[in-house]
JSON list of C-alpha atoms in Angstrom, two decimals:
[
{"chain": "A", "resi": 1, "resn": "MET", "atom": "CA", "xyz": [-13.42, -6.13, 6.38]},
{"chain": "A", "resi": 2, "resn": "ASP", "atom": "CA", "xyz": [-10.43, -7.58, 8.15]},
{"chain": "A", "resi": 3, "resn": "ASN", "atom": "CA", "xyz": [-7.68, -6.51, 5.57]},
{"chain": "A", "resi": 4, "resn": "VAL", "atom": "CA", "xyz": [-6.26, -5.53, 2.26]},
{"chain": "A", "resi": 5, "resn": "ALA", "atom": "CA", "xyz": [-3.33, -7.57, 0.72]},
{"chain": "A", "resi": 6, "resn": "ILE", "atom": "CA", "xyz": [-0.87, -6.41, -1.58]},
{"chain": "A", "resi": 7, "resn": "VAL", "atom": "CA", "xyz": [2.00, -8.71, -3.06]},
{"chain": "A", "resi": 8, "resn": "VAL", "atom": "CA", "xyz": [5.32, -6.82, -3.42]},
{"chain": "A", "resi": 9, "resn": "GLU", "atom": "CA", "xyz": [8.84, -7.41, -4.56]},
{"chain": "A", "resi": 10, "resn": "ASP", "atom": "CA", "xyz": [10.82, -5.66, -1.76]},
{"chain": "A", "resi": 11, "resn": "LEU", "atom": "CA", "xyz": [9.07, -6.37, 1.36]},
{"chain": "A", "resi": 12, "resn": "GLU", "atom": "CA", "xyz": [11.43, -4.27, 3.66]},
{"chain": "A", "resi": 13, "resn": "ALA", "atom": "CA", "xyz": [11.04, -1.24, 1.36]},
{"chain": "A", "resi": 14, "resn": "ALA", "atom": "CA", "xyz": [7.10, -1.29, 1.29]},
{"chain": "A", "resi": 15, "resn": "VAL", "atom": "CA", "xyz": [7.03, -1.68, 5.14]},
{"chain": "A", "resi": 16, "resn": "ALA", "atom": "CA", "xyz": [9.41, 1.08, 5.36]},
{"chain": "A", "resi": 17, "resn": "PHE", "atom": "CA", "xyz": [7.14, 3.14, 2.86]},
{"chain": "A", "resi": 18, "resn": "PHE", "atom": "CA", "xyz": [3.64, 2.46, 4.74]},
{"chain": "A", "resi": 19, "resn": "LEU", "atom": "CA", "xyz": [5.42, 3.01, 8.32]},
{"chain": "A", "resi": 20, "resn": "GLU", "atom": "CA", "xyz": [6.41, 6.40, 6.84]},
{"chain": "A", "resi": 21, "resn": "LEU", "atom": "CA", "xyz": [2.88, 6.88, 5.92]},
{"chain": "A", "resi": 22, "resn": "GLY", "atom": "CA", "xyz": [1.92, 6.25, 9.55]},
{"chain": "A", "resi": 23, "resn": "LEU", "atom": "CA", "xyz": [0.91, 2.77, 9.87]},
{"chain": "A", "resi": 24, "resn": "GLU", "atom": "CA", "xyz": [1.87, 0.51, 12.76]},
{"chain": "A", "resi": 25, "resn": "LEU", "atom": "CA", "xyz": [3.72, -2.98, 12.13]},
{"chain": "A", "resi": 26, "resn": "GLU", "atom": "CA", "xyz": [1.57, -5.36, 13.93]},
{"chain": "A", "resi": 27, "resn": "GLY", "atom": "CA", "xyz": [3.85, -8.54, 12.99]},
{"chain": "A", "resi": 28, "resn": "GLU", "atom": "CA", "xyz": [5.66, -10.36, 10.46]},
{"chain": "A", "resi": 29, "resn": "ALA", "atom": "CA", "xyz": [5.85, -13.99, 9.70]},
{"chain": "A", "resi": 30, "resn": "VAL", "atom": "CA", "xyz": [6.68, -16.68, 6.87]},
{"chain": "A", "resi": 31, "resn": "VAL", "atom": "CA", "xyz": [3.61, -18.78, 5.94]},
{"chain": "A", "resi": 32, "resn": "GLU", "atom": "CA", "xyz": [3.63, -22.10, 3.91]},
{"chain": "A", "resi": 33, "resn": "GLY", "atom": "CA", "xyz": [2.33, -25.39, 3.73]},
{"chain": "A", "resi": 34, "resn": "ALA", "atom": "CA", "xyz": [-1.19, -26.90, 3.32]},
{"chain": "A", "resi": 35, "resn": "VAL", "atom": "CA", "xyz": [-3.20, -23.82, 4.53]},
{"chain": "A", "resi": 36, "resn": "PRO", "atom": "CA", "xyz": [-1.74, -21.05, 1.96]},
{"chain": "A", "resi": 37, "resn": "ASP", "atom": "CA", "xyz": [-1.43, -23.60, -0.78]},
{"chain": "A", "resi": 38, "resn": "ARG", "atom": "CA", "xyz": [-5.34, -24.43, -0.11]},
{"chain": "A", "resi": 39, "resn": "MET", "atom": "CA", "xyz": [-6.27, -20.60, 0.24]},
{"chain": "A", "resi": 40, "resn": "THR", "atom": "CA", "xyz": [-4.45, -19.71, -2.98]},
{"chain": "A", "resi": 41, "resn": "GLY", "atom": "CA", "xyz": [-4.73, -22.69, -5.19]},
{"chain": "A", "resi": 42, "resn": "LEU", "atom": "CA", "xyz": [-0.92, -22.94, -5.64]},
{"chain": "A", "resi": 43, "resn": "ASP", "atom": "CA", "xyz": [1.31, -25.72, -4.73]},
{"chain": "A", "resi": 44, "resn": "GLY", "atom": "CA", "xyz": [4.50, -25.21, -2.40]},
{"chain": "A", "resi": 45, "resn": "VAL", "atom": "CA", "xyz": [3.55, -21.78, -1.32]},
{"chain": "A", "resi": 46, "resn": "ARG", "atom": "CA", "xyz": [6.20, -19.90, 0.84]},
{"chain": "A", "resi": 47, "resn": "SER", "atom": "CA", "xyz": [5.56, -16.21, 1.57]},
{"chain": "A", "resi": 48, "resn": "SER", "atom": "CA", "xyz": [6.77, -13.58, 3.79]},
{"chain": "A", "resi": 49, "resn": "ILE", "atom": "CA", "xyz": [4.37, -11.40, 5.25]},
{"chain": "A", "resi": 50, "resn": "ALA", "atom": "CA", "xyz": [4.29, -7.92, 7.29]},
{"chain": "A", "resi": 51, "resn": "MET", "atom": "CA", "xyz": [0.89, -7.01, 8.84]},
{"chain": "A", "resi": 52, "resn": "LEU", "atom": "CA", "xyz": [0.51, -3.36, 9.56]},
{"chain": "A", "resi": 53, "resn": "ARG", "atom": "CA", "xyz": [-2.41, -1.61, 10.93]},
{"chain": "A", "resi": 54, "resn": "THR", "atom": "CA", "xyz": [-3.53, 2.11, 10.65]},
{"chain": "A", "resi": 55, "resn": "PRO", "atom": "CA", "xyz": [-3.00, 4.06, 13.89]},
{"chain": "A", "resi": 56, "resn": "ASP", "atom": "CA", "xyz": [-7.03, 4.19, 14.70]},
{"chain": "A", "resi": 57, "resn": "GLY", "atom": "CA", "xyz": [-6.88, 0.39, 14.46]},
{"chain": "A", "resi": 58, "resn": "HIS", "atom": "CA", "xyz": [-9.79, -0.02, 12.29]},
{"chain": "A", "resi": 59, "resn": "GLY", "atom": "CA", "xyz": [-7.89, -0.92, 9.07]},
{"chain": "A", "resi": 60, "resn": "LYS", "atom": "CA", "xyz": [-5.17, -3.57, 8.12]},
{"chain": "A", "resi": 61, "resn": "LEU", "atom": "CA", "xyz": [-2.75, -3.68, 5.37]},
{"chain": "A", "resi": 62, "resn": "GLU", "atom": "CA", "xyz": [-0.91, -7.01, 4.64]},
{"chain": "A", "resi": 63, "resn": "LEU", "atom": "CA", "xyz": [2.18, -7.05, 2.45]},
{"chain": "A", "resi": 64, "resn": "THR", "atom": "CA", "xyz": [3.17, -10.18, 0.96]},
{"chain": "A", "resi": 65, "resn": "LYS", "atom": "CA", "xyz": [6.34, -11.34, -0.74]},
{"chain": "A", "resi": 66, "resn": "PHE", "atom": "CA", "xyz": [6.06, -14.63, -2.31]},
{"chain": "A", "resi": 67, "resn": "LEU", "atom": "CA", "xyz": [9.19, -16.70, -1.85]},
{"chain": "A", "resi": 68, "resn": "ALA", "atom": "CA", "xyz": [7.85, -19.67, -3.78]},
{"chain": "A", "resi": 69, "resn": "PRO", "atom": "CA", "xyz": [6.49, -20.00, -6.21]},
{"chain": "A", "resi": 70, "resn": "ALA", "atom": "CA", "xyz": [7.71, -16.63, -7.59]},
{"chain": "A", "resi": 71, "resn": "ALA", "atom": "CA", "xyz": [5.41, -13.79, -7.64]},
{"chain": "A", "resi": 72, "resn": "VAL", "atom": "CA", "xyz": [4.42, -13.14, -11.35]},
{"chain": "A", "resi": 73, "resn": "ALA", "atom": "CA", "xyz": [4.39, -9.53, -12.82]},
{"chain": "A", "resi": 74, "resn": "ALA", "atom": "CA", "xyz": [1.29, -8.04, -14.35]},
{"chain": "A", "resi": 75, "resn": "ALA", "atom": "CA", "xyz": [1.14, -6.51, -17.66]},
{"chain": "A", "resi": 76, "resn": "PRO", "atom": "CA", "xyz": [1.76, -3.88, -18.29]},
{"chain": "A", "resi": 77, "resn": "GLN", "atom": "CA", "xyz": [4.38, -2.89, -15.51]},
{"chain": "A", "resi": 78, "resn": "ASP", "atom": "CA", "xyz": [3.15, 0.05, -13.54]},
{"chain": "A", "resi": 79, "resn": "PRO", "atom": "CA", "xyz": [-0.42, 0.05, -15.21]},
{"chain": "A", "resi": 80, "resn": "PRO", "atom": "CA", "xyz": [-2.14, 3.43, -15.39]},
{"chain": "A", "resi": 81, "resn": "PRO", "atom": "CA", "xyz": [-5.19, 4.15, -12.66]},
{"chain": "A", "resi": 82, "resn": "ASN", "atom": "CA", "xyz": [-7.92, 3.15, -15.06]},
{"chain": "A", "resi": 83, "resn": "THR", "atom": "CA", "xyz": [-6.53, -0.41, -15.33]},
{"chain": "A", "resi": 84, "resn": "LEU", "atom": "CA", "xyz": [-9.17, -3.00, -14.44]},
{"chain": "A", "resi": 85, "resn": "GLY", "atom": "CA", "xyz": [-8.71, -4.49, -10.85]},
{"chain": "A", "resi": 86, "resn": "LEU", "atom": "CA", "xyz": [-7.27, -3.27, -7.54]},
{"chain": "A", "resi": 87, "resn": "HIS", "atom": "CA", "xyz": [-7.24, 0.40, -8.11]},
{"chain": "A", "resi": 88, "resn": "ARG", "atom": "CA", "xyz": [-5.46, 1.87, -5.07]},
{"chain": "A", "resi": 89, "resn": "VAL", "atom": "CA", "xyz": [-5.47, 2.42, -1.40]},
{"chain": "A", "resi": 90, "resn": "MET", "atom": "CA", "xyz": [-6.42, 5.71, -0.08]},
{"chain": "A", "resi": 91, "resn": "PHE", "atom": "CA", "xyz": [-5.42, 7.43, 3.41]},
{"chain": "A", "resi": 92, "resn": "ALA", "atom": "CA", "xyz": [-6.38, 10.27, 5.17]},
{"chain": "A", "resi": 93, "resn": "VAL", "atom": "CA", "xyz": [-3.58, 12.77, 6.25]},
{"chain": "A", "resi": 94, "resn": "ASP", "atom": "CA", "xyz": [-3.34, 16.02, 8.22]},
{"chain": "A", "resi": 95, "resn": "ASP", "atom": "CA", "xyz": [-0.61, 17.50, 5.70]},
{"chain": "A", "resi": 96, "resn": "ILE", "atom": "CA", "xyz": [-0.50, 16.26, 2.29]},
{"chain": "A", "resi": 97, "resn": "ASP", "atom": "CA", "xyz": [2.68, 18.36, 1.23]},
{"chain": "A", "resi": 98, "resn": "ASP", "atom": "CA", "xyz": [4.56, 16.92, 4.15]},
{"chain": "A", "resi": 99, "resn": "THR", "atom": "CA", "xyz": [3.35, 13.34, 3.31]},
{"chain": "A", "resi": 100, "resn": "VAL", "atom": "CA", "xyz": [4.34, 13.55, -0.15]},
{"chain": "A", "resi": 101, "resn": "ALA", "atom": "CA", "xyz": [7.73, 14.81, 0.95]},
{"chain": "A", "resi": 102, "resn": "ARG", "atom": "CA", "xyz": [8.55, 11.91, 3.26]},
{"chain": "A", "resi": 103, "resn": "LEU", "atom": "CA", "xyz": [7.00, 9.34, 1.00]},
{"chain": "A", "resi": 104, "resn": "ARG", "atom": "CA", "xyz": [9.20, 10.77, -2.02]},
{"chain": "A", "resi": 105, "resn": "ARG", "atom": "CA", "xyz": [12.40, 9.63, 0.20]},
{"chain": "A", "resi": 106, "resn": "HIS", "atom": "CA", "xyz": [10.89, 6.21, -0.01]},
{"chain": "A", "resi": 107, "resn": "GLY", "atom": "CA", "xyz": [10.72, 6.46, -4.08]},
{"chain": "A", "resi": 108, "resn": "ALA", "atom": "CA", "xyz": [7.15, 7.53, -4.39]},
{"chain": "A", "resi": 109, "resn": "GLU", "atom": "CA", "xyz": [6.05, 9.59, -7.63]},
{"chain": "A", "resi": 110, "resn": "LEU", "atom": "CA", "xyz": [3.22, 11.70, -7.90]},
{"chain": "A", "resi": 111, "resn": "LEU", "atom": "CA", "xyz": [1.13, 10.32, -10.93]},
{"chain": "A", "resi": 112, "resn": "GLY", "atom": "CA", "xyz": [-0.23, 13.84, -11.61]},
{"chain": "A", "resi": 113, "resn": "GLY", "atom": "CA", "xyz": [-0.38, 16.70, -9.14]},
{"chain": "A", "resi": 114, "resn": "ILE", "atom": "CA", "xyz": [-2.11, 17.71, -5.98]},
{"chain": "A", "resi": 115, "resn": "ALA", "atom": "CA", "xyz": [-5.66, 18.83, -6.63]},
{"chain": "A", "resi": 116, "resn": "GLU", "atom": "CA", "xyz": [-8.22, 20.32, -4.62]},
{"chain": "A", "resi": 117, "resn": "TYR", "atom": "CA", "xyz": [-11.78, 19.13, -4.60]},
{"chain": "A", "resi": 118, "resn": "GLU", "atom": "CA", "xyz": [-14.70, 21.76, -3.77]},
{"chain": "A", "resi": 119, "resn": "GLY", "atom": "CA", "xyz": [-12.68, 23.51, -1.09]},
{"chain": "A", "resi": 120, "resn": "VAL", "atom": "CA", "xyz": [-13.12, 20.06, 1.14]},
{"chain": "A", "resi": 121, "resn": "TYR", "atom": "CA", "xyz": [-10.35, 17.94, 0.15]},
{"chain": "A", "resi": 122, "resn": "ARG", "atom": "CA", "xyz": [-6.67, 18.05, -1.27]},
{"chain": "A", "resi": 123, "resn": "LEU", "atom": "CA", "xyz": [-5.91, 14.79, -3.05]},
{"chain": "A", "resi": 124, "resn": "CYS", "atom": "CA", "xyz": [-3.27, 12.98, -4.75]},
{"chain": "A", "resi": 125, "resn": "ASP", "atom": "CA", "xyz": [-2.28, 9.66, -6.30]},
{"chain": "A", "resi": 126, "resn": "LEU", "atom": "CA", "xyz": [1.33, 8.26, -5.89]},
{"chain": "A", "resi": 127, "resn": "ARG", "atom": "CA", "xyz": [3.16, 5.42, -7.18]},
{"chain": "A", "resi": 128, "resn": "GLY", "atom": "CA", "xyz": [4.94, 3.77, -4.23]},
{"chain": "A", "resi": 129, "resn": "PRO", "atom": "CA", "xyz": [7.10, 0.33, -3.95]},
{"chain": "A", "resi": 130, "resn": "SER", "atom": "CA", "xyz": [6.14, -2.35, -6.27]},
{"chain": "A", "resi": 131, "resn": "GLY", "atom": "CA", "xyz": [4.02, -0.28, -8.40]},
{"chain": "A", "resi": 132, "resn": "ILE", "atom": "CA", "xyz": [1.26, 0.21, -5.94]},
{"chain": "A", "resi": 133, "resn": "ILE", "atom": "CA", "xyz": [-0.89, 3.30, -6.24]},
{"chain": "A", "resi": 134, "resn": "VAL", "atom": "CA", "xyz": [-1.51, 5.24, -2.93]},
{"chain": "A", "resi": 135, "resn": "ALA", "atom": "CA", "xyz": [-3.99, 8.04, -2.56]},
{"chain": "A", "resi": 136, "resn": "LEU", "atom": "CA", "xyz": [-3.82, 10.54, 0.07]},
{"chain": "A", "resi": 137, "resn": "ALA", "atom": "CA", "xyz": [-6.68, 13.05, 1.30]},
{"chain": "A", "resi": 138, "resn": "GLU", "atom": "CA", "xyz": [-6.28, 15.97, 3.39]},
{"chain": "A", "resi": 139, "resn": "ARG", "atom": "CA", "xyz": [-9.48, 17.52, 4.53]},
{"chain": "A", "resi": 140, "resn": "ILE", "atom": "CA", "xyz": [-9.18, 21.35, 4.38]},
{"chain": "A", "resi": 141, "resn": "GLY", "atom": "CA", "xyz": [-12.77, 22.33, 4.93]}
]
């Protein structure tokens, strides 16, 4: 897999959120023209993108803000975790409590609480910028 793309409303806020999570900014660009039009099946695409990579270099996340045509909201707003489609992106962290505290400063909200799974993991789901659900996993055993 090369990357996972997420459409966001506020690119700057989304980039700050994922930088706080430990991803590294690889680059930013504005894309438009025949290639994105052909890929998406939309006419007149113009979007700002930021490409981020995980610290180990194995995963990439593309954050996209559509400038034209405007992004459309999925219904319902902030869908629950059992909604069909892309569910969430999960990241391994060293300290889940510290990570949650840092992401809260970027507007993240816990969907439930931090749960322990069979003495092996501490896990949680957060809602981040543009309603993105991010899961965190801290290995404890």
